[in-house]
C-alpha cells in the first residue's frame, strides 16, 4: 500500500460507474502483457481502475512519461513505425471482431470448461490488440501531446510568421479520418434500409431490421450493456421523415470535400513525401481508434451476454454478480463470493507492476485514493482552455452546460445545450446529437469526440483537463471557437 501512495497518479479517463468486468481485462491487456514489450520495446507497468460514484482509469505520471518518451524516440527515428502499428491494430481488431461473431452465434448450453476457455481467449485477443494500441494512447492522451506537438510543428515550419494562426485551421483537417466512423457507417446503412422500405417494392421488413440490428446491436453498450434491437430501429424508422438517399449523398459529399481540403492544404504547405505519409498515418489512426474501440465494446458485450450469463446460470449466482469477480476468482468461486456485495458499492483494481496486483473493496479501503488521483486545478476559475477539434462556422457560442458522463445522464441534456464530458463514447450519442457544442476534459487527435464532431458538424473543444471539474449543470458559458476557450458568464447555482 505504501508503494501505491508514493506514486503520483492521474486520471486518464473518467466515465460512468462500471463493474469490474468492464475494466480489469483492459488493465491486464495494458500492464500484464509481454506482447507489448516484445512489439514496442517497453510498456506501462502501473494502472489503477477505481470505481465509486464513477470510474477512473488512472496511471502513474512518472511511468506514463517514461514510456511516452521511449515511444516518441522510436517515432522520431522512424516515422514508418506508424504504418507497422496501424497494420497490427487493424488485424487485431479484425480478429477480435471475428471472434465476437463466432461466440455470439453459439446456441444452447455450454459446459463450464468451454466458457472458461472462451473467456481466456477473449483476454488473449485484448492483449494482442493493446500490444500495438498502447503506442498512440501514451503519445496522445496524457498531459503531453507528443503527436499533436509534432504535427503542429510540421505545419508551422511551412508557414510564414504572418500566417501562423492557420495552424489551428489546418491541423484538425489534416488529421481527420478519411473513413467513416462506426456511427456514420450505421447511419448510412440505416438510410439505405429506409430507402428500400420506401421504394414500394416487396421487401421482408423484419428480415432487414434483424440484419441491421445484428450488425450494429452493440453500439450503445459501453457501461450499461444496452443494445439496439429490432424494436429500437423500428422506432427510429417511424421517427424518420427526411429523404434517405439525399442524406446519404450529403454524407458522401462531406467526406469528399474533406479529402479535397486535405490535398489542397498538403499542396499549399508544400509538405514533403515523408511529412504527407506521417499525416496520412494519423488520418488512418483516427479511423482505427474508432474501429478498435467499437470492436472492443462489441466483444465485451458478447462475452457478457453469452459467457457470463451462462456462467451465472451454472453457478447459481444473481444476475450481474459475476461481473464483480475476476476470471481467477470465478474459477475458485466458493472462497470469493464474499467480495461481490462490497464491490457493488466501490472497488479498485490495481496493477503495481507486471506481477503484483491488488483489489480494494468498500469505502474504507478506497479512502486511500481520495487524495491520490491527480486533477490539475484550472489557472482561472472562470475560464478554461482546450484544443479545437472542430471549429464550425460560428466564432463565439453561448449556451447552458450539462455534464454527461454516461448513459445515466443522457436525458439531462436538451436540444442546443452544451455537452461537457470527461471523454465521449458511443453510449452517449443520443446526448451528443442534441448538443450544439461538445467540450471534453481528455482527448487528442484520434479521440471519439474529434471524429464525431467533424462527422456531425458540431463545434468541439477537447483536452481541457478540467471542464467537468470547473463547470456545473446550468452554468451559462461562452465558447470561443477561435481561441479554444470556455468562459463562465453565469453560475448555474444562482
PDB file of C-alpha atoms in Angstrom, residues 86-100 125-130 132-133 288 290-297 299:
ATOM      1  CA  UNK A  86      -1.659   0.659 -37.757  1.00  0.00           C
ATOM      2  CA  UNK A  87      -1.451  -2.655 -39.611  1.00  0.00           C
ATOM      3  CA  UNK A  88      -1.273  -4.590 -36.342  1.00  0.00           C
ATOM      4  CA  UNK A  89      -4.193  -2.667 -34.789  1.00  0.00           C
ATOM      5  CA  UNK A  90      -6.327  -3.307 -37.873  1.00  0.00           C
ATOM      6  CA  UNK A  91      -5.553  -7.040 -37.925  1.00  0.00           C
ATOM      7  CA  UNK A  92      -6.061  -7.461 -34.164  1.00  0.00           C
ATOM      8  CA  UNK A  93      -9.402  -5.606 -34.389  1.00  0.00           C
ATOM      9  CA  UNK A  94     -10.469  -7.788 -37.311  1.00  0.00           C
ATOM     10  CA  UNK A  95      -9.543 -10.963 -35.408  1.00  0.00           C
ATOM     11  CA  UNK A  96     -11.397  -9.802 -32.289  1.00  0.00           C
ATOM     12  CA  UNK A  97     -14.493  -8.993 -34.351  1.00  0.00           C
ATOM     13  CA  UNK A  98     -14.461 -12.451 -35.965  1.00  0.00           C
ATOM     14  CA  UNK A  99     -14.078 -13.990 -32.512  1.00  0.00           C
ATOM     15  CA  UNK A 100     -17.062 -11.987 -31.207  1.00  0.00           C
ATOM     16  CA  UNK A 125      -7.364 -11.123 -28.065  1.00  0.00           C
ATOM     17  CA  UNK A 126      -7.358  -7.971 -25.912  1.00  0.00           C
ATOM     18  CA  UNK A 127      -3.641  -8.375 -25.234  1.00  0.00           C
ATOM     19  CA  UNK A 128      -2.957  -8.671 -28.948  1.00  0.00           C
ATOM     20  CA  UNK A 129      -4.983  -5.511 -29.592  1.00  0.00           C
ATOM     21  CA  UNK A 130      -3.347  -3.429 -26.857  1.00  0.00           C
ATOM     22  CA  UNK A 132       0.014  -2.014 -30.539  1.00  0.00           C
ATOM     23  CA  UNK A 133      -2.787   0.368 -29.483  1.00  0.00           C
ATOM     24  CA  UNK A 288      -8.528   2.819 -36.401  1.00  0.00           C
ATOM     25  CA  UNK A 290     -12.809   4.381 -33.520  1.00  0.00           C
ATOM     26  CA  UNK A 291     -12.755   0.992 -35.258  1.00  0.00           C
ATOM     27  CA  UNK A 292     -10.751  -0.589 -32.442  1.00  0.00           C
ATOM     28  CA  UNK A 293     -12.926   0.821 -29.665  1.00  0.00           C
ATOM     29  CA  UNK A 294     -16.028  -0.352 -31.493  1.00  0.00           C
ATOM     30  CA  UNK A 295     -14.852  -3.941 -31.897  1.00  0.00           C
ATOM     31  CA  UNK A 296     -13.668  -3.898 -28.287  1.00  0.00           C
ATOM     32  CA  UNK A 297     -17.042  -2.707 -26.952  1.00  0.00           C
ATOM     33  CA  UNK A 299     -16.538  -8.077 -27.672  1.00  0.00           C
TER      34      UNK A 299
END
